Tab-separated table of C-alpha atoms in Angstrom:
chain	number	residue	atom	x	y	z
A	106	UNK	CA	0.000	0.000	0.000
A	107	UNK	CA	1.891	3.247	-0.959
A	108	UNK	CA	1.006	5.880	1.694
A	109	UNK	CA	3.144	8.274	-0.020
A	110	UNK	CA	0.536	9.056	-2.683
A	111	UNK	CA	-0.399	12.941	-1.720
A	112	UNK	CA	-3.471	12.716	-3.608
A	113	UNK	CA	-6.219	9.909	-2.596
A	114	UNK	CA	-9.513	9.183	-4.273
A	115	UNK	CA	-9.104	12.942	-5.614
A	116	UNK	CA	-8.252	14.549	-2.512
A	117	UNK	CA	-4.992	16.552	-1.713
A	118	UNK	CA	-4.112	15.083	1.388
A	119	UNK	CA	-1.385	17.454	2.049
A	120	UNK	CA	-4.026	20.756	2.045
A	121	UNK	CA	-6.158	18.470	4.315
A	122	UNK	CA	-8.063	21.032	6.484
A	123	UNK	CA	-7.760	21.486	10.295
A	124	UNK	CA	-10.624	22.275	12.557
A	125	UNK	CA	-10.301	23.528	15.904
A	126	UNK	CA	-12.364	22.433	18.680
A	127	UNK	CA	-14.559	25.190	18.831
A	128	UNK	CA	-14.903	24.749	14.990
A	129	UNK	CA	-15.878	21.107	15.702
A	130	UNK	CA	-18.497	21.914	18.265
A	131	UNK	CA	-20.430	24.785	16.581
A	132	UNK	CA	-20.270	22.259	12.987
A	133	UNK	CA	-21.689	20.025	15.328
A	134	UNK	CA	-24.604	21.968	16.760
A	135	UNK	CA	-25.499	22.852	13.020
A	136	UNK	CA	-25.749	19.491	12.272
A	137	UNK	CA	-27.894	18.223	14.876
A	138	UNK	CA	-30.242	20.718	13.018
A	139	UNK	CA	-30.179	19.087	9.886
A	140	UNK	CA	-27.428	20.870	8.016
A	141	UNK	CA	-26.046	19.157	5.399
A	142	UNK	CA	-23.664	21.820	4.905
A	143	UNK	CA	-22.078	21.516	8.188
A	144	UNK	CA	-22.082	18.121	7.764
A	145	UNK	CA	-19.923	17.696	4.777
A	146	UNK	CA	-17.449	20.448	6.598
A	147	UNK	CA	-17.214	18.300	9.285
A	148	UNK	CA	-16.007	15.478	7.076
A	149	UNK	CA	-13.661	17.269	4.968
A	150	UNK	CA	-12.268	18.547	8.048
A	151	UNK	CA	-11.914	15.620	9.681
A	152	UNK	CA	-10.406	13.554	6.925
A	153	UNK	CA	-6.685	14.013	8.822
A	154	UNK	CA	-8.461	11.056	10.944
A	155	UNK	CA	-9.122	8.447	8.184
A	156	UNK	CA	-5.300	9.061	6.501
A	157	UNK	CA	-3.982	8.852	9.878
A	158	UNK	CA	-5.898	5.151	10.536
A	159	UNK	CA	-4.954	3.858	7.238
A	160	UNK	CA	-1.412	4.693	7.784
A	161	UNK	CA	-2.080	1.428	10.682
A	162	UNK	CA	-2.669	-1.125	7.769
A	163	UNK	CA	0.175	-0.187	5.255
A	164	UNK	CA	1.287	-3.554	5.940
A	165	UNK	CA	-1.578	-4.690	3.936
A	166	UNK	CA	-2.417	-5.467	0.245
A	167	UNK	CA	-5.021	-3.248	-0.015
A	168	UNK	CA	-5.340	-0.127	-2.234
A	169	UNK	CA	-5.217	3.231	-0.170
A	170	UNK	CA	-8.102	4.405	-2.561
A	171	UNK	CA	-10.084	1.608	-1.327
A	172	UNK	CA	-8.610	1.622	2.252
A	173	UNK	CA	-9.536	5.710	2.403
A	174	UNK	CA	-13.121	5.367	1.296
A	175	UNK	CA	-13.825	2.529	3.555
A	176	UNK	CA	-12.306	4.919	6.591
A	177	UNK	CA	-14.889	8.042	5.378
A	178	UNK	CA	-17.575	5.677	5.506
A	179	UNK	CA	-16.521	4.957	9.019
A	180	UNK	CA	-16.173	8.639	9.832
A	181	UNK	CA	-19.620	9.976	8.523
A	182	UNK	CA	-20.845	7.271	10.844
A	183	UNK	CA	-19.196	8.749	13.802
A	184	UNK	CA	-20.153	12.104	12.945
A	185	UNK	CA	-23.671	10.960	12.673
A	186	UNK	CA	-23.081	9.201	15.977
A	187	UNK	CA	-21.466	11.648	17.893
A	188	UNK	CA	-22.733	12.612	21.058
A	189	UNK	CA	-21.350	15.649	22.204
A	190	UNK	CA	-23.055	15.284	25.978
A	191	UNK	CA	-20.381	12.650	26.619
A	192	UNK	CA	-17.480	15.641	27.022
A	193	UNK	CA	-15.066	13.835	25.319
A	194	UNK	CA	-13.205	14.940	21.634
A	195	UNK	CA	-14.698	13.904	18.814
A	196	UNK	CA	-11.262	12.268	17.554
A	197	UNK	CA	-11.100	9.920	20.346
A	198	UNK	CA	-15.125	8.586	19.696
A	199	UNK	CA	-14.545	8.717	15.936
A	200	UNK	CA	-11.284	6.575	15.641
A	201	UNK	CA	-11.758	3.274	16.663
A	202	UNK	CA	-14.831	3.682	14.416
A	203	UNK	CA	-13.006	4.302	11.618
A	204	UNK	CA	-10.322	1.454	12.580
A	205	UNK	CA	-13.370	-0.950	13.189
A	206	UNK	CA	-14.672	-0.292	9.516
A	207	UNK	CA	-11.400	-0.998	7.709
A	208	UNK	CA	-10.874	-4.189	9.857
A	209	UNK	CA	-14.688	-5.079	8.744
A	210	UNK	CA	-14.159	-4.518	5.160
A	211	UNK	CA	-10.251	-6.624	5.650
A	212	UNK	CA	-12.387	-9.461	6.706
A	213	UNK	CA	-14.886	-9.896	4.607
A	214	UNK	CA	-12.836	-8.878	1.259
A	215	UNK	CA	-10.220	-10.535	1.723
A	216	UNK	CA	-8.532	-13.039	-0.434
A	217	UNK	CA	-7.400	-15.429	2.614
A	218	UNK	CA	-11.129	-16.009	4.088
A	219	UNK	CA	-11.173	-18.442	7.471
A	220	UNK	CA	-10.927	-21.487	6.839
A	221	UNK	CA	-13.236	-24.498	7.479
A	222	UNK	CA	-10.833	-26.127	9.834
A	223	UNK	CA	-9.759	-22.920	12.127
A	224	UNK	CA	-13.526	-22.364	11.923
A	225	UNK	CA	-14.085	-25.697	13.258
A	226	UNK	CA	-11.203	-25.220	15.836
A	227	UNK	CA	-13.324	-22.049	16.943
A	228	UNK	CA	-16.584	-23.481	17.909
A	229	UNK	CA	-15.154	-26.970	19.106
A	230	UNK	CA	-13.398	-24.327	21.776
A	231	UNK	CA	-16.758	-22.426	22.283
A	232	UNK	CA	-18.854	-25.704	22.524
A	233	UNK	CA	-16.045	-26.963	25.255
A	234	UNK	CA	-16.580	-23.546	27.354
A	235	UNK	CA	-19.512	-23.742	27.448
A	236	UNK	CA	-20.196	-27.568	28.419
A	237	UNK	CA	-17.602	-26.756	31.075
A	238	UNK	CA	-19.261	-23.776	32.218
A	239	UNK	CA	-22.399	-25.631	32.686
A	240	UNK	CA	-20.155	-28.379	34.591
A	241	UNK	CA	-18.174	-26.388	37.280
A	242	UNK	CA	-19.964	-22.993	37.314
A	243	UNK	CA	-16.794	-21.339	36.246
A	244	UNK	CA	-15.072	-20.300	32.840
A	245	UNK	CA	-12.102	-22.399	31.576
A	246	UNK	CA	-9.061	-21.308	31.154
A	247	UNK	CA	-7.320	-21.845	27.115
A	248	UNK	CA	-4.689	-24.689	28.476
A	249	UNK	CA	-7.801	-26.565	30.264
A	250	UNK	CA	-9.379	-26.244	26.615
A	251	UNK	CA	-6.808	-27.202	24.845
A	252	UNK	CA	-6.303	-30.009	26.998
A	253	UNK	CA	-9.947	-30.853	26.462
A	254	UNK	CA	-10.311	-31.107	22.783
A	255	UNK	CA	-6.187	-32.265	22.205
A	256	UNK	CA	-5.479	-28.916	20.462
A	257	UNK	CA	-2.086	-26.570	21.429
A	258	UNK	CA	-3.542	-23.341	23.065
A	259	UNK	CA	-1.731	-21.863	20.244
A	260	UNK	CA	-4.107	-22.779	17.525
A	261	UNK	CA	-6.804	-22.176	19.858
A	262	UNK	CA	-6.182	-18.536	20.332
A	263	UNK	CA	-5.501	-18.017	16.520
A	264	UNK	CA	-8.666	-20.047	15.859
A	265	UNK	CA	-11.048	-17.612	18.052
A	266	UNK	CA	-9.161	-14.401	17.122
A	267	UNK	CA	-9.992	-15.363	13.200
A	268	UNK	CA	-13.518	-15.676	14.109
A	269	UNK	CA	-13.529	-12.547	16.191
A	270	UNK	CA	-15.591	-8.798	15.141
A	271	UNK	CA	-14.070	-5.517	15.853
A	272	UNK	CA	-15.072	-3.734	18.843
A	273	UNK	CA	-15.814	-0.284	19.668
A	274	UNK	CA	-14.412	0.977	22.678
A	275	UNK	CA	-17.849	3.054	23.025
A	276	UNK	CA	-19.870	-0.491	23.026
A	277	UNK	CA	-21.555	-0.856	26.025
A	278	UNK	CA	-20.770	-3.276	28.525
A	279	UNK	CA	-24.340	-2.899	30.774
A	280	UNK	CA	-26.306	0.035	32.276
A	281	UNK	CA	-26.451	0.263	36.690
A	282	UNK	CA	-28.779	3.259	37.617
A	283	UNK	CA	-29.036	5.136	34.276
A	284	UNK	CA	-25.202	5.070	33.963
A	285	UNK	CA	-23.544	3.134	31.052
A	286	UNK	CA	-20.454	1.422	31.327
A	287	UNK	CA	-18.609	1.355	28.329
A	288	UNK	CA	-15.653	-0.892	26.430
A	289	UNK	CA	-12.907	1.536	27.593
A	290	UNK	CA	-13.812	1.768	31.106
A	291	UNK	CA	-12.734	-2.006	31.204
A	292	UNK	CA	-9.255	-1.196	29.887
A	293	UNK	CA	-6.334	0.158	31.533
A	294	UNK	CA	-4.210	2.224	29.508
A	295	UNK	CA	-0.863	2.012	30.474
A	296	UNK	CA	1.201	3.739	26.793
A	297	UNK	CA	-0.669	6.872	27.509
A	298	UNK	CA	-1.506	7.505	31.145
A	299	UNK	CA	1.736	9.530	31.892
A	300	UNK	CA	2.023	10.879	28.616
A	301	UNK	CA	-1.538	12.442	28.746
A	302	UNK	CA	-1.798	13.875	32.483
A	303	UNK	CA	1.500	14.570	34.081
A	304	UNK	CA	3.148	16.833	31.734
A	305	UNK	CA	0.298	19.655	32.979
A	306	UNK	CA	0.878	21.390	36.126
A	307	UNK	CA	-2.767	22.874	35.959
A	308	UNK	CA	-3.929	19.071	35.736
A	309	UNK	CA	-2.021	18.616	39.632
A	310	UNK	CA	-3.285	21.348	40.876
A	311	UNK	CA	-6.987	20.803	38.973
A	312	UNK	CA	-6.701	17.072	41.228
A	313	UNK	CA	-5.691	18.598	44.820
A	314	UNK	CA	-8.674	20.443	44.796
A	315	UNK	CA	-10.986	17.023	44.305
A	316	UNK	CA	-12.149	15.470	47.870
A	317	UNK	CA	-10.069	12.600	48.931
A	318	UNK	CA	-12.303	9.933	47.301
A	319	UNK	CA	-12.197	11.636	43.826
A	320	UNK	CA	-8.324	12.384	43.895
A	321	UNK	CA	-7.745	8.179	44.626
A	322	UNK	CA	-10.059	7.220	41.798
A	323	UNK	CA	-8.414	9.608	39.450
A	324	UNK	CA	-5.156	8.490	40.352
A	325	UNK	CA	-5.999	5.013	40.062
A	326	UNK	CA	-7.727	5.483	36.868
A	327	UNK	CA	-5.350	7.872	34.885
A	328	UNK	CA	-1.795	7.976	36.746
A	329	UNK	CA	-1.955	3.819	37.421
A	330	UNK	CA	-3.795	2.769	34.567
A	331	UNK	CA	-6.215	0.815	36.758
A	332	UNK	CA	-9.845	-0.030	35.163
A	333	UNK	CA	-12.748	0.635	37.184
A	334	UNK	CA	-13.506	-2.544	38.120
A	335	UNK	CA	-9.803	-2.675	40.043
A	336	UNK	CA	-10.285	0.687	41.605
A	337	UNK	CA	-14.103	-0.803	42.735
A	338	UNK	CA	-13.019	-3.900	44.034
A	339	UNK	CA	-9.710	-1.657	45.992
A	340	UNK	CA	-11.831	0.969	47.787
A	341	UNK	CA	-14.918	-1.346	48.186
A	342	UNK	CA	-17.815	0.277	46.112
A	343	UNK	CA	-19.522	-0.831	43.032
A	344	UNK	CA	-18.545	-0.106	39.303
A	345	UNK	CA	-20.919	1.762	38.527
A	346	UNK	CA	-20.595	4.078	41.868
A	347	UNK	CA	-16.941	4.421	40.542
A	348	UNK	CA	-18.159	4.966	37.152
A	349	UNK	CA	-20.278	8.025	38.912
A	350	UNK	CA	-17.397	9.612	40.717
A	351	UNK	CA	-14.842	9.732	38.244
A	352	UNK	CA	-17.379	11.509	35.830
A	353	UNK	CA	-18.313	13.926	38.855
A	354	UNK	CA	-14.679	14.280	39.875
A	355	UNK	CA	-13.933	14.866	35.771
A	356	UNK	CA	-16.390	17.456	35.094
A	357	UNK	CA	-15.008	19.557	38.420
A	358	UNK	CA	-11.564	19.176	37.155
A	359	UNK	CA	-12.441	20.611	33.780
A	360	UNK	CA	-14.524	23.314	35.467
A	361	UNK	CA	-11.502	24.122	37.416
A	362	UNK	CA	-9.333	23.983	34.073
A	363	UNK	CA	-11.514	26.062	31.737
């Protein structure tokens, strides 16, 4: 795939316009009215996103024409999405949407499809979980599996992975009290936690002024990389009470920061 093409399906990626976040949130507001206009701004000025994703598969066979319209599909449905009550930039709801629509369109065009017998592997594994689910009211782990059906974990893993649909990390996981849990609440993100709040001395001084419950979750959550569940389960409250806090504890932060 040659990435170094400056012009893709027509477009002059290197005059690729910028928006800036107030930009973004007034293009927004016009298009929850209907405005197709805004609309189509907020795609042209968004399409830094999709060239940025593809640049993730040039390892692939695929044509960057092909790879770039597939990514604007996945964009207009984020913008279409996009729910700008959830305080959080549109870049970070919009990109694993695009990502998930490229891996879609990978699967299902491409030339090496699964094959019966990893297929197979696949739902022998799922068939064993679940039998021994039913059996010892727990799940198994992959070496009791493999052990079960006389197949190397290895092939196992590869088997389910192939099998496998992308996942947003804005799917929801369940709903406690009219507060959603989400994909990325369940993942600790340990590349980008120091990168993304310690360089700001505002951000210190926007967390002493939290209560003492607020300050540990955020800490847990964003200098320690801990998911919610961990932080739950280490100060003894549900998820979903964590879930409530950090949001609280978020908004006063920003607040404090604006």
């Amino acid at each position: 795939m040659a990435l170094s093409k400056v012009e893709i399906c027509g477009v002059n990626t290197s005059r690729l316009p910028l928006l800036s976040e107030a930009e973004k949130a007034e293009l927004f507001r016009r298009i929850r009215q209907g405005d197709r206009e805004a609309r189509e701004q907020c795609i042209r000025g968004n399409l830094r996103l999709v060239l940025s994703v593809i640049k993730r598969f040039s390892g692939s066979n695929e044509n960057v024409d092909d790879l770039f319209q597939i990514g604007c599909i996945g964009l207009m449905k984020a913008i279409d999405n996009f729910n700008t009550e959830l305080e959080v930039k549109f870049s970070t709801y919009a990109v694993p949407m695009i990502i998930g629509e490229i891996r879609r369109y990978l699967r299902d065009n491409n030339a090496i499809r699964v094959s019966r017998s990893l297929r197979e592997t696949a739902y022998k594994a799922l068939y064993t979980k679940d039998a021994y689910v039913k059996k010892n009211l727990r799940e198994p782990t992959i070496n009791e599996i493999a052990q079960e059906i006389g197949i190397s974990r290895e092939d196992i893993v590869y088997a389910m992975d192939a099998i496998q649909s992308p996942m947003s990390l804005y799917d929801p996981v369940y709903s406690e009290g009219g507060d959603t849990l989400y994909v990325m609440d369940q993942i600790s993100d340990k590349k980008n936690k120091e990168e993304r709040w310690v360089e700001s001395i505002a951000l210190a001084e926007a967390l002493r002024r939290l209560n003492e419950r607020e300050r540990n979750i955020i800490t847990m959550r964003y200098y320690e990389g801990k998911t919610q569940m961990e932080v739950a389960e280490e100060i003894g409250i549900s998820q979903a009470q964590v879930s409530r806090l950090e949001k609280s504890a978020l908004g006063n932060m920003r607040n404090y920061l604006r």
